[in-house]
Short mmCIF file of C-alpha atoms in Angstrom, two decimals:
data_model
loop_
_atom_site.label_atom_id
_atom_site.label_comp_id
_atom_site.label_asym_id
_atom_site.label_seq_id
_atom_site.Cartn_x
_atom_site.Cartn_y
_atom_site.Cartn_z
CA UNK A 1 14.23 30.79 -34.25
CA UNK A 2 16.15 27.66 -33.68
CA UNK A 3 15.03 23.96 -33.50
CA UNK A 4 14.10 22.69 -29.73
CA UNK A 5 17.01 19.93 -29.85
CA UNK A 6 20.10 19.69 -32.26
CA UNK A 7 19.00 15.96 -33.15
CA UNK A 8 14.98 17.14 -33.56
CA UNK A 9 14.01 16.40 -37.14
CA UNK A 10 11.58 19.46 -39.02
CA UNK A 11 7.77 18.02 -39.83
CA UNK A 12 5.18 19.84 -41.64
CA UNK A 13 1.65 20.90 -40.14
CA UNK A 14 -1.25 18.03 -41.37
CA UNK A 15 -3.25 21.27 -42.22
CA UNK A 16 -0.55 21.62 -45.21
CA UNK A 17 -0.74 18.00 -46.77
CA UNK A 18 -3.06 19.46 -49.53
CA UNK A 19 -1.96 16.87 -52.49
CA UNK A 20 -2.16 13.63 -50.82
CA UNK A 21 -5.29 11.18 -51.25
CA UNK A 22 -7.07 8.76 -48.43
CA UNK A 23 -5.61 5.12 -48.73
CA UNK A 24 -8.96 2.80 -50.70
CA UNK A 25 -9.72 -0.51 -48.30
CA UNK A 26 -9.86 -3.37 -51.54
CA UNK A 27 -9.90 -6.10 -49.83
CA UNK A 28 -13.45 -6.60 -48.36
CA UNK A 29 -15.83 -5.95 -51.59
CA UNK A 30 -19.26 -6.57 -49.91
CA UNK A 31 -20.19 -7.03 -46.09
CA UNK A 32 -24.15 -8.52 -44.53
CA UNK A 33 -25.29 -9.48 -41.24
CA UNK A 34 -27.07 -13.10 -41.92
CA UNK A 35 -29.43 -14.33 -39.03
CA UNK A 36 -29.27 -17.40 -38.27
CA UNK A 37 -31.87 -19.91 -36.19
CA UNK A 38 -31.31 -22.73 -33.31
CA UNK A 39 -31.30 -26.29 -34.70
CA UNK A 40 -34.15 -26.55 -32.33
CA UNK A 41 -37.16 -25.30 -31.15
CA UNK A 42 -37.04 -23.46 -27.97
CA UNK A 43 -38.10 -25.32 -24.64
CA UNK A 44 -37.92 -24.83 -21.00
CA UNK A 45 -34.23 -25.47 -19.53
CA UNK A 46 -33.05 -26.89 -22.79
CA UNK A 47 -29.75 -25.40 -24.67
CA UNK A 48 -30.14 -23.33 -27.10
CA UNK A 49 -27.75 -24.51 -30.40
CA UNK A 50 -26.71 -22.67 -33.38
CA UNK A 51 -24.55 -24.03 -36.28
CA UNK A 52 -23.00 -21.64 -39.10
CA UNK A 53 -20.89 -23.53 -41.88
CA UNK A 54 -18.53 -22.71 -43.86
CA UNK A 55 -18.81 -24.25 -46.87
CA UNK A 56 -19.17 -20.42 -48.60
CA UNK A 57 -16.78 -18.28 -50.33
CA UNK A 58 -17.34 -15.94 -47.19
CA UNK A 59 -15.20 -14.89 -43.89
CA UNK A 60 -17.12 -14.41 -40.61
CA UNK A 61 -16.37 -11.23 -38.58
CA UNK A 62 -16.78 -12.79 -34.88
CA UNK A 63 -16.40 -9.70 -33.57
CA UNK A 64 -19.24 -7.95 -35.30
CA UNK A 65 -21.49 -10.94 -34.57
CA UNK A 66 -24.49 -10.69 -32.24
CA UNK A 67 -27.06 -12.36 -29.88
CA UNK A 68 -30.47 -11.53 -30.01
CA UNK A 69 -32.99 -12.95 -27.44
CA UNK A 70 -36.46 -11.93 -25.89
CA UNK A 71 -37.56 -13.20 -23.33
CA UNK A 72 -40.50 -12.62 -19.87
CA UNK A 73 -40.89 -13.67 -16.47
CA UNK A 74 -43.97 -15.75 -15.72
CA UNK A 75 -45.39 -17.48 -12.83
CA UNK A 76 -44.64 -20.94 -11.76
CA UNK A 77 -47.67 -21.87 -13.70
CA UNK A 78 -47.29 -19.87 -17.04
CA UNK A 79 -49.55 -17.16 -15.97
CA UNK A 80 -48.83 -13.80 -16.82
CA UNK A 81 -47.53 -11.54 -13.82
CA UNK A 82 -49.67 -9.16 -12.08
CA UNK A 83 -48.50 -5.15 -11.73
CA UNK A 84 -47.50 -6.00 -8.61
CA UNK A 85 -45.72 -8.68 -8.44
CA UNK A 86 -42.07 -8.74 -6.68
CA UNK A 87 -39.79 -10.12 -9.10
CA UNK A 88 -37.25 -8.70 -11.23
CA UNK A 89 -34.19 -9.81 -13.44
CA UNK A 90 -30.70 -9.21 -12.11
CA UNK A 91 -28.15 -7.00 -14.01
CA UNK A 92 -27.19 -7.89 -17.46
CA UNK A 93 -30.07 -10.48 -18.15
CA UNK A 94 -29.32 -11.30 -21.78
CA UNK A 95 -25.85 -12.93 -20.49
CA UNK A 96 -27.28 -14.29 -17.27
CA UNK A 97 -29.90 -16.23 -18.92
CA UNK A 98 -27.15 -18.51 -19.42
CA UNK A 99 -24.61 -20.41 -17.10
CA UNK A 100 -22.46 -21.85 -20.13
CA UNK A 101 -21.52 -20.81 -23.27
CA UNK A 102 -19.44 -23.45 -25.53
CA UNK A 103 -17.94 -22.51 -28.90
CA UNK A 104 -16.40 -25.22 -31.36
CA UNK A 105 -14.62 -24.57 -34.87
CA UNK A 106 -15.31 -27.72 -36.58
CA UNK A 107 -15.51 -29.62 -33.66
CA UNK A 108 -12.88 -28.23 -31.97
CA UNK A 109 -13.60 -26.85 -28.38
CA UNK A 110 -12.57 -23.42 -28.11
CA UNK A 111 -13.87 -21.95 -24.66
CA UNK A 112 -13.75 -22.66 -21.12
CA UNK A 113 -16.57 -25.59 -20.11
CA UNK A 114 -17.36 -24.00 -16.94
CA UNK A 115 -20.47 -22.74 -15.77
CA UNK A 116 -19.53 -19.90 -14.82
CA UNK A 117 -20.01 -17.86 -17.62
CA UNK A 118 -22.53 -14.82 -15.97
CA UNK A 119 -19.41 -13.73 -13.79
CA UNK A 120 -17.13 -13.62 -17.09
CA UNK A 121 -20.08 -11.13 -18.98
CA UNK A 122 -20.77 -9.19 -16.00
CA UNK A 123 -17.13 -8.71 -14.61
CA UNK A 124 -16.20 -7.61 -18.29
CA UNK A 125 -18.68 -5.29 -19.08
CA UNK A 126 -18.19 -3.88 -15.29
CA UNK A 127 -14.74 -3.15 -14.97
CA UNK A 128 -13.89 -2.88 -19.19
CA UNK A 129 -16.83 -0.32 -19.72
CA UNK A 130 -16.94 3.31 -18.96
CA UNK A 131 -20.29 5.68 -18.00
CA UNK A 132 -21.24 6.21 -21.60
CA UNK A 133 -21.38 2.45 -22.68
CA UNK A 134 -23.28 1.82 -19.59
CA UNK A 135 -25.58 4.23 -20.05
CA UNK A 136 -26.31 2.99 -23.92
CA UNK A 137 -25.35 0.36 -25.64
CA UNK A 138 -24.51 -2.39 -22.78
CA UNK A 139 -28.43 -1.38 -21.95
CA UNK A 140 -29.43 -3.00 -25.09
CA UNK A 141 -28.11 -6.06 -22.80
CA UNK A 142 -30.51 -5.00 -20.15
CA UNK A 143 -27.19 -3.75 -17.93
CA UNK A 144 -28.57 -1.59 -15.37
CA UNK A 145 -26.16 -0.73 -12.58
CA UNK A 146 -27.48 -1.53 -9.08
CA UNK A 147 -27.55 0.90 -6.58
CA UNK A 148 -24.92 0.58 -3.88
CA UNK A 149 -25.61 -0.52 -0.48
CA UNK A 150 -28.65 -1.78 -2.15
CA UNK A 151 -27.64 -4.45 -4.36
CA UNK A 152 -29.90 -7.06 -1.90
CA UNK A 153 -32.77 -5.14 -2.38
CA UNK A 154 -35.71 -6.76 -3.87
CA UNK A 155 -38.73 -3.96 -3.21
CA UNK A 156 -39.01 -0.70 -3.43
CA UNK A 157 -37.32 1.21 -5.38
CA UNK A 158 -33.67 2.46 -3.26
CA UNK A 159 -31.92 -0.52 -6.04
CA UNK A 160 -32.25 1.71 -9.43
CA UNK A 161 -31.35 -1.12 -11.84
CA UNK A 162 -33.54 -3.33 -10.25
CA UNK A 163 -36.51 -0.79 -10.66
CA UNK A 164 -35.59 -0.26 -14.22
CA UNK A 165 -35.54 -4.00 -14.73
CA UNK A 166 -38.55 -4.57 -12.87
CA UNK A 167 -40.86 -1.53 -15.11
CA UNK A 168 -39.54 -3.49 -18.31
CA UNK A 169 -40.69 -7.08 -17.24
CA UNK A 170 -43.53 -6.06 -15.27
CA UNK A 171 -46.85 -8.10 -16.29
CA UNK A 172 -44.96 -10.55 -18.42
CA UNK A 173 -43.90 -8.13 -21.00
CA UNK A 174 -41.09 -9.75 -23.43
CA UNK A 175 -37.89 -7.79 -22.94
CA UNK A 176 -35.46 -7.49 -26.15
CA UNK A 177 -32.16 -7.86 -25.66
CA UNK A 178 -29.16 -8.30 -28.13
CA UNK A 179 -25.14 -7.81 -27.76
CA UNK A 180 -22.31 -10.23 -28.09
CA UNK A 181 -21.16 -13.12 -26.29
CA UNK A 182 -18.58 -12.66 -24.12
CA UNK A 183 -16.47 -15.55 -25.55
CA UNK A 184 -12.60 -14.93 -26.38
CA UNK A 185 -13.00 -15.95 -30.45
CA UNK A 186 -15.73 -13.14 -30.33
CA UNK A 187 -13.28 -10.53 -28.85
CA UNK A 188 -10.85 -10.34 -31.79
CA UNK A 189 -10.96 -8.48 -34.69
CA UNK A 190 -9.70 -11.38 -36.88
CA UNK A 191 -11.89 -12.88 -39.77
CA UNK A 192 -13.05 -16.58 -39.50
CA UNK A 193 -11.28 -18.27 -42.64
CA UNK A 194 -14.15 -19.56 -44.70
CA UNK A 195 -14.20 -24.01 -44.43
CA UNK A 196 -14.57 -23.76 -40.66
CA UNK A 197 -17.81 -24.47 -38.89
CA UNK A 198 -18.59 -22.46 -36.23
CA UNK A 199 -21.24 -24.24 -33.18
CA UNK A 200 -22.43 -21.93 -30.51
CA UNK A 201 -24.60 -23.85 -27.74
CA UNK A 202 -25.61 -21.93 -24.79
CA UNK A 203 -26.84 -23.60 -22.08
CA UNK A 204 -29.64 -21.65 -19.63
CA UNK A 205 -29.39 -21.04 -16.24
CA UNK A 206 -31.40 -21.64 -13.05
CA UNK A 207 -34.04 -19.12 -12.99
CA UNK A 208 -33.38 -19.02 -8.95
CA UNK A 209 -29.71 -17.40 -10.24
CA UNK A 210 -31.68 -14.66 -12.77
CA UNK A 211 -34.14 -13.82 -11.10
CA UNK A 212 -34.71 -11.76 -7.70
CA UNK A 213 -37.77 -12.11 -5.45
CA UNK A 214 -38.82 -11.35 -1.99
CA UNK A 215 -40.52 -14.64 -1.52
CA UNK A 216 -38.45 -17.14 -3.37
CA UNK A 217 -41.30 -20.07 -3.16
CA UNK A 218 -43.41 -18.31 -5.79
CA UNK A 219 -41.53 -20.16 -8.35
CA UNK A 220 -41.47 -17.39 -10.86
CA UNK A 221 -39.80 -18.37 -14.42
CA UNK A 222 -38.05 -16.74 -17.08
CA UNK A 223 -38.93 -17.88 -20.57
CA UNK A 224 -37.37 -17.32 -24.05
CA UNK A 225 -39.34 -16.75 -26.67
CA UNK A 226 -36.96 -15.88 -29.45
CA UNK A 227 -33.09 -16.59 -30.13
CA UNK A 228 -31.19 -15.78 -33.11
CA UNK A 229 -27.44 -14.94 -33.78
CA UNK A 230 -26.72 -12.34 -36.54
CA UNK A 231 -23.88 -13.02 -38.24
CA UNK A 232 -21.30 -10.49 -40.00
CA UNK A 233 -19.99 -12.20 -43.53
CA UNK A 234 -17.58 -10.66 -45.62
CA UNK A 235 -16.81 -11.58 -49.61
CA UNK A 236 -12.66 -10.97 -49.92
CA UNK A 237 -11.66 -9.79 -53.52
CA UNK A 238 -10.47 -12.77 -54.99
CA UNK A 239 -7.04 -11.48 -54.93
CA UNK A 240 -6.86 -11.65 -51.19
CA UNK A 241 -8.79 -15.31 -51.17
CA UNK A 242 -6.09 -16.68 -53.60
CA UNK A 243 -3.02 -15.10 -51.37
CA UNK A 244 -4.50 -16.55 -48.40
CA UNK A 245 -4.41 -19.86 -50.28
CA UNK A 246 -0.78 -20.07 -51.27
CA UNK A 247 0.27 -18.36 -47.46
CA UNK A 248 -1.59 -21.82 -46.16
CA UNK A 249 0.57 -24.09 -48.20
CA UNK A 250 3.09 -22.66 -46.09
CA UNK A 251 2.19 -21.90 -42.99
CA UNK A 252 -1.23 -21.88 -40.57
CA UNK A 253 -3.64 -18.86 -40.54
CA UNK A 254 -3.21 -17.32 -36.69
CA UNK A 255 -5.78 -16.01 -34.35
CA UNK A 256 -3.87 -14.32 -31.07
CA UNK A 257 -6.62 -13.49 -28.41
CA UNK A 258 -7.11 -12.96 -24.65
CA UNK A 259 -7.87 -16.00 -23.27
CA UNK A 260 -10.20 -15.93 -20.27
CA UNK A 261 -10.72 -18.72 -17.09
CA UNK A 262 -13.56 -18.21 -14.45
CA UNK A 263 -12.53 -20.92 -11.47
CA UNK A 264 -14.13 -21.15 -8.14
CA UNK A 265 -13.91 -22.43 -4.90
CA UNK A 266 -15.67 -21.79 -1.50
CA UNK A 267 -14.68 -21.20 2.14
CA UNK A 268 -17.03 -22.69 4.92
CA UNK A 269 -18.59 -21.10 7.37
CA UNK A 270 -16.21 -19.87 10.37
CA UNK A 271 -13.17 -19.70 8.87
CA UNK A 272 -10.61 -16.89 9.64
CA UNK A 273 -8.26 -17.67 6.27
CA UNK A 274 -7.95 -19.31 3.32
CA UNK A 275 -5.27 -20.49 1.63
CA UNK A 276 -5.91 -21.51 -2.38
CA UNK A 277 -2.89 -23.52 -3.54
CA UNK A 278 -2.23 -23.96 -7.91
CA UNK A 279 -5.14 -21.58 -9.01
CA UNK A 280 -3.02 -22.31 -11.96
CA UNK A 281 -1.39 -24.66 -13.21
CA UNK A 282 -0.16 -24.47 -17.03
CA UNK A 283 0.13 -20.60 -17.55
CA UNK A 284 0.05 -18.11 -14.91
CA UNK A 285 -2.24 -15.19 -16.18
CA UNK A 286 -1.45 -11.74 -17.02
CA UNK A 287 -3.99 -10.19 -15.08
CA UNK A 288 -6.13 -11.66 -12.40
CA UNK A 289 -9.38 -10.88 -11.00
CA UNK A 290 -10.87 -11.65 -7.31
CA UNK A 291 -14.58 -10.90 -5.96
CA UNK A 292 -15.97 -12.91 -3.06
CA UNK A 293 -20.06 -13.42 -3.05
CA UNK A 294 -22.26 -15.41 -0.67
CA UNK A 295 -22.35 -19.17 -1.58
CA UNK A 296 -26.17 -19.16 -1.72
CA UNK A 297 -26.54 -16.04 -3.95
CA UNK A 298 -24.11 -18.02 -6.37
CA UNK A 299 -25.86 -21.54 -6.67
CA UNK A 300 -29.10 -19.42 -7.17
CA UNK A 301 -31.62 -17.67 -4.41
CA UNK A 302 -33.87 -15.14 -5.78
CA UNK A 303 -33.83 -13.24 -2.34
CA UNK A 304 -30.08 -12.75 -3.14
CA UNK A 305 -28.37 -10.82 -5.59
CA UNK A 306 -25.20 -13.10 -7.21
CA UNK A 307 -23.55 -10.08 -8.12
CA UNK A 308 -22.96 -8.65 -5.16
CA UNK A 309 -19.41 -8.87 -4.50
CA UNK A 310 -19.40 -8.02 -0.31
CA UNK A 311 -16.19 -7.27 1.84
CA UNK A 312 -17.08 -10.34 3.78
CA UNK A 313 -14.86 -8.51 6.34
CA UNK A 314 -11.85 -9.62 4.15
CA UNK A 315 -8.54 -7.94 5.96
CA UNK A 316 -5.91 -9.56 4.10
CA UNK A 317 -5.47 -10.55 0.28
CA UNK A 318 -1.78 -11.65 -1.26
CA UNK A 319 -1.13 -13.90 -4.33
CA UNK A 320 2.30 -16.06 -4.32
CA UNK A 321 3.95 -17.19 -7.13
CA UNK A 322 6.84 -19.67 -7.11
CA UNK A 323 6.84 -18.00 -2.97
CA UNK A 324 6.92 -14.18 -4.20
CA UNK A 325 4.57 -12.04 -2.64
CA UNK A 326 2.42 -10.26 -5.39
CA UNK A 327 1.98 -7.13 -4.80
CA UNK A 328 5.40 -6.55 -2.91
CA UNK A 329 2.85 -5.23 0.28
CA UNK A 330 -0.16 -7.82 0.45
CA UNK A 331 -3.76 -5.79 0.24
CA UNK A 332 -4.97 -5.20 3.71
CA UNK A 333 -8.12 -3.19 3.61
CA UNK A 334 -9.81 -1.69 6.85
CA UNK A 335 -13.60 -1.31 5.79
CA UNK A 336 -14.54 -0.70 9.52
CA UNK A 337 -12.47 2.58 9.05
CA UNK A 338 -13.33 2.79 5.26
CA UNK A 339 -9.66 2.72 4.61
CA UNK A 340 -9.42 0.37 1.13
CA UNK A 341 -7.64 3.20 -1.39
CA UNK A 342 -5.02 0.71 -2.44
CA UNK A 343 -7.38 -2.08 -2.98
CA UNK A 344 -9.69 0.23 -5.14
CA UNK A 345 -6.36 1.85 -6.65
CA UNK A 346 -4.79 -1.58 -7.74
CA UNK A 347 -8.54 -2.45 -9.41
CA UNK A 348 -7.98 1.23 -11.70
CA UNK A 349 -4.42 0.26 -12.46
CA UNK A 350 -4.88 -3.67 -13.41
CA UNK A 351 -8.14 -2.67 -15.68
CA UNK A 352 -5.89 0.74 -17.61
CA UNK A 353 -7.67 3.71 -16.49
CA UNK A 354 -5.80 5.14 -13.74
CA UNK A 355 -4.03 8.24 -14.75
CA UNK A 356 -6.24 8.55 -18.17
CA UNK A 357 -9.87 10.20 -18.64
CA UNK A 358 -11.31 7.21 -18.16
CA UNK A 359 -13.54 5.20 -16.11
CA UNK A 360 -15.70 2.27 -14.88
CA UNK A 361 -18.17 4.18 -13.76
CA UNK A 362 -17.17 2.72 -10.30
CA UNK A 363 -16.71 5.40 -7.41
CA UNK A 364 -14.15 4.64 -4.50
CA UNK A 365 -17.03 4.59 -2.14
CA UNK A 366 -18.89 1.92 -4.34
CA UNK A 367 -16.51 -0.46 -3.70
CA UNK A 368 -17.26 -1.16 -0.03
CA UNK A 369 -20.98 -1.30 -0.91
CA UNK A 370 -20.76 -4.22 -3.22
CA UNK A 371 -18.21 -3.80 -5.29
CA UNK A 372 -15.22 -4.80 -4.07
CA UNK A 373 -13.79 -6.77 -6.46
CA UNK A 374 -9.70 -6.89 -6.43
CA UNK A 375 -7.26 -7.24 -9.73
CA UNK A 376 -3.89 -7.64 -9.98
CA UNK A 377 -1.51 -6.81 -13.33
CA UNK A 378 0.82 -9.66 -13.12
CA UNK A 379 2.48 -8.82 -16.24
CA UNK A 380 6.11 -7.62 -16.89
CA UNK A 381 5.08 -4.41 -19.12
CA UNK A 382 1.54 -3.51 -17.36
CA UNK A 383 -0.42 -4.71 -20.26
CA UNK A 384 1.19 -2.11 -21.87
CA UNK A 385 -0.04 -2.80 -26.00
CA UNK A 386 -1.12 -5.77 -28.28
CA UNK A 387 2.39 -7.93 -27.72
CA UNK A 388 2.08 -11.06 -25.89
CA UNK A 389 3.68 -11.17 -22.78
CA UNK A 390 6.53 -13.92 -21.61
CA UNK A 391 4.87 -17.19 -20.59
CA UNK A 392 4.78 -17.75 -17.19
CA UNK A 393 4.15 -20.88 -15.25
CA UNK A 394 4.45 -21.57 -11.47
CA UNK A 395 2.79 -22.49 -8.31
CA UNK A 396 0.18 -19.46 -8.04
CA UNK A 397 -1.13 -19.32 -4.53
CA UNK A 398 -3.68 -16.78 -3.01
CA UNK A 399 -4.12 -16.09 0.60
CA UNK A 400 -7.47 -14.45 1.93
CA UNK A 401 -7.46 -13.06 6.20
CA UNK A 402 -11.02 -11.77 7.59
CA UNK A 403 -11.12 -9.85 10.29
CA UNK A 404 -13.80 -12.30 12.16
CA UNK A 405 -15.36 -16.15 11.54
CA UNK A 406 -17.10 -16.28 8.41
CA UNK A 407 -20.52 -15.89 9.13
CA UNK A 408 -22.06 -18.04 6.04
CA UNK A 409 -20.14 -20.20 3.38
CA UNK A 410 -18.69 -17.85 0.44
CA UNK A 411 -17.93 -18.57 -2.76
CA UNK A 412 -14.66 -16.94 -4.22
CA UNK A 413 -14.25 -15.94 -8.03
CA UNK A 414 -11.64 -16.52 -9.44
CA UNK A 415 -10.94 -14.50 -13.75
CA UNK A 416 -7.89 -14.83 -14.28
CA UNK A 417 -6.75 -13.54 -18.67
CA UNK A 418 -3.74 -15.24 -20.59
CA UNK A 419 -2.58 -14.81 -23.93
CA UNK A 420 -3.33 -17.88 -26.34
CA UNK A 421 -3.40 -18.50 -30.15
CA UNK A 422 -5.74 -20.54 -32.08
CA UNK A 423 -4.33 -21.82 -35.73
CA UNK A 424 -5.95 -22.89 -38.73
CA UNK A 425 -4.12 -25.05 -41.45
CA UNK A 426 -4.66 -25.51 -44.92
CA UNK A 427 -7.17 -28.61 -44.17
CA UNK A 428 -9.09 -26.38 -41.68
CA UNK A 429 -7.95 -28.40 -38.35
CA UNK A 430 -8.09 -26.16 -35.77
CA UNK A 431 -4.97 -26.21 -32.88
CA UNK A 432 -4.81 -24.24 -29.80
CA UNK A 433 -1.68 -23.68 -27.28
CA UNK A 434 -4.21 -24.45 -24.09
CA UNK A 435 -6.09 -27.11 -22.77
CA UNK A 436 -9.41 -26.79 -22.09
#
């Protein structure tokens, strides 16, 4: 036998390493969820505020860090619902209770102050989440995927998540929901240094946006009846504690993370085009999302789902930055003749799982049936890996053709993910590369 190629190296078989012994993690000597409370009791409409300090000896794992809320539907008068009554909540009700989430580490601002943050959570856990997450954990959420073609639905029983949704709220029963905030500081692995505070306030949303009724006069209203955060804390081994000490007399303690931007803006009735000039201004992002709902569904109708991202009879879709067309050929889907495969392709490519045994649990025929939501990769490498990517600024323009007058105002949404860092120096002030 002779070796494959002259410069090819020999390697021994794992199944023969019989001498060597597992690596022992040192570092982290104890680890306990803590739960903590809101600074106030819960009321109707008002945020919900939780404050973690860190005067301890311990680091906070963000990542590892959860929600946990219950909460029912009642009638406009506090009543308890009836079997029968039509009203439901819409997909992933934990994270749509809520129109804002703000995050500060002592004091500093670290997220987006938008109130947009139900289309960040349920954009994420649509497109970043396969079948089996779906179908388990992300339930725990209350994520039920709505039916195609029947995402509008608000009897009956042809919209499956709905129905699901509807059997666990029916008669006023508390649903309980946890998982974690969809928030970039919670989305990296990192530990939280120990002498930062860490403020979570999450504002509510109208209940006219999270909930979906036949007859939207009944006035039906979500209430929450518990909130608590659990919080992961780690205790270093003092060795690590005191090298971390000395490494800040030097330098700042760095937290790279995926930076995420919801923006908006709406297109009147009877337009053919649209034309949306600087959707960025300081950093063009690395990958970019698009979805186009009705304007009413997104300032809140419970007759109308707000997730339901609808063709709208869209025949054109380009992006331009600094005047280059991105992609080379702009999108120009035919839904008449059900001919969208590159708009549907480019959303599998810009999320990683074309060409791998992966999924979002999103058919091709699912996207003209209220999910057609478009993404671009506007990075040099694909998003190939944990690098950062080149920083990028320009004048980012996107240009939307329908094939007819817009027949009601439509709201477009806009996610567009940049890399950022957040540092921490040795007197705990927090600095960030963005403005917010």
């Amino acid at each position: 036998m002779a070796l494959a190629h002259p410069q090819s190296c020999e390697s021994v078989h794992t199944g023969l390493d019989l001498f060597s012994v597992p690596p022992t993690q040192t570092a982290v000597q104890e680890g306990m969820f803590v739960e903590y409370h809101p600074l106030a009791t819960l009321a109707p409409g008002a945020p919900i505020e939780f404050a973690i300090s860190g005067a301890t000896s311990e680091y906070l794992d963000l990542s590892n860090t959860y929600l946990h809320v219950r909460a029912k539907i009642t009638k406009a008068d506090g009543t308890n619902l009836e079997a029968d009554s039509p009203v439901a909540p819409v997909n992933y009700w934990m994270h749509s209770l809520f129109s804002q989430v703000d995050i500060s580490l002592n004091d500093t601002l670290v997220t987006n102050s938008e109130n947009t943050y139900p289309y960040r959570a349920y954009i994420e856990a649509t497109l970043n989440y396969g079948r089996e997450a779906k179908k388990s954990h992300l339930t725990s959420a209350m994520y039920y995927r709505d039916s195609s073609n029947h995402l509008d639905d608000t009897a009956g029983d042809d919209n499956w998540g709905l129905k699901v949704r509807r059997e666990q709220t029916m008669r006023s029963r508390e649903a309980d929901m946890m998982g974690r905030l969809h928030a970039d500081i919670m989305h990296q692995e990192r530990y939280m240094m120990n002498g930062v505070d860490v403020k979570i306030r999450l504002i509510p949303s109208k209940n006219i946006f999270h909930l979906m009724s036949p007859d939207p006069f009944q006035g039906f209203r979500s209430v929450i009846t518990h909130a608590s955060l659990f919080v992961r804390k780690v205790k270093l081994n003092p060795a690590v504690s005191l090298a971390h000490a000395k490494a800040l007399e030097k330098g700042t303690a760095k937290y790279p993370l995926k930076r995420v931007v919801v923006k908006t803006f709406s297109i009147p009735t009877g337009n053919h085009s649209a034309v949306q000039d600087n959707l960025f201004l300081s950093q063009t992002p690395n990958r970019l999302v698009i979805g186009l709902v009705d304007s009413a569904a997104f300032n809140g109708q419970a007759s109308r789902n707000p997730y339901h991202f609808k063709t709208q009879g869209l025949s054109f879709l380009s992006l331009y930055l600094d005047g280059k067309q991105i992609p080379g050929k702009p999108l120009t889907p035919n839904f008449e003749q059900h001919q969208y495969v590159r708009s549907f392709f480019s959303l599998m490519t810009s999320t990683g799982v074309a060409n791998k045994d992966a999924g979002s649990y999103m058919e091709l025929r699912d996207f003209e049936l209220g999910y057609a939501i478009y993404s671009f990769d506007l990075s040099p490498s694909l998003l190939d890996g944990d690098q950062f990517e080149l920083v990028k600024s320009g004048a980012l323009r996107l240009e939307l053709k329908f094939n007819q007058a817009l027949p009601a105002p439509v709201m477009v949404i806009v996610y567009g993910e940049m890399d950022s860092m957040i540092e921490i120096d040795r007197s705990r002030q927090v600095l960030t590369d963005f403005a917010l």
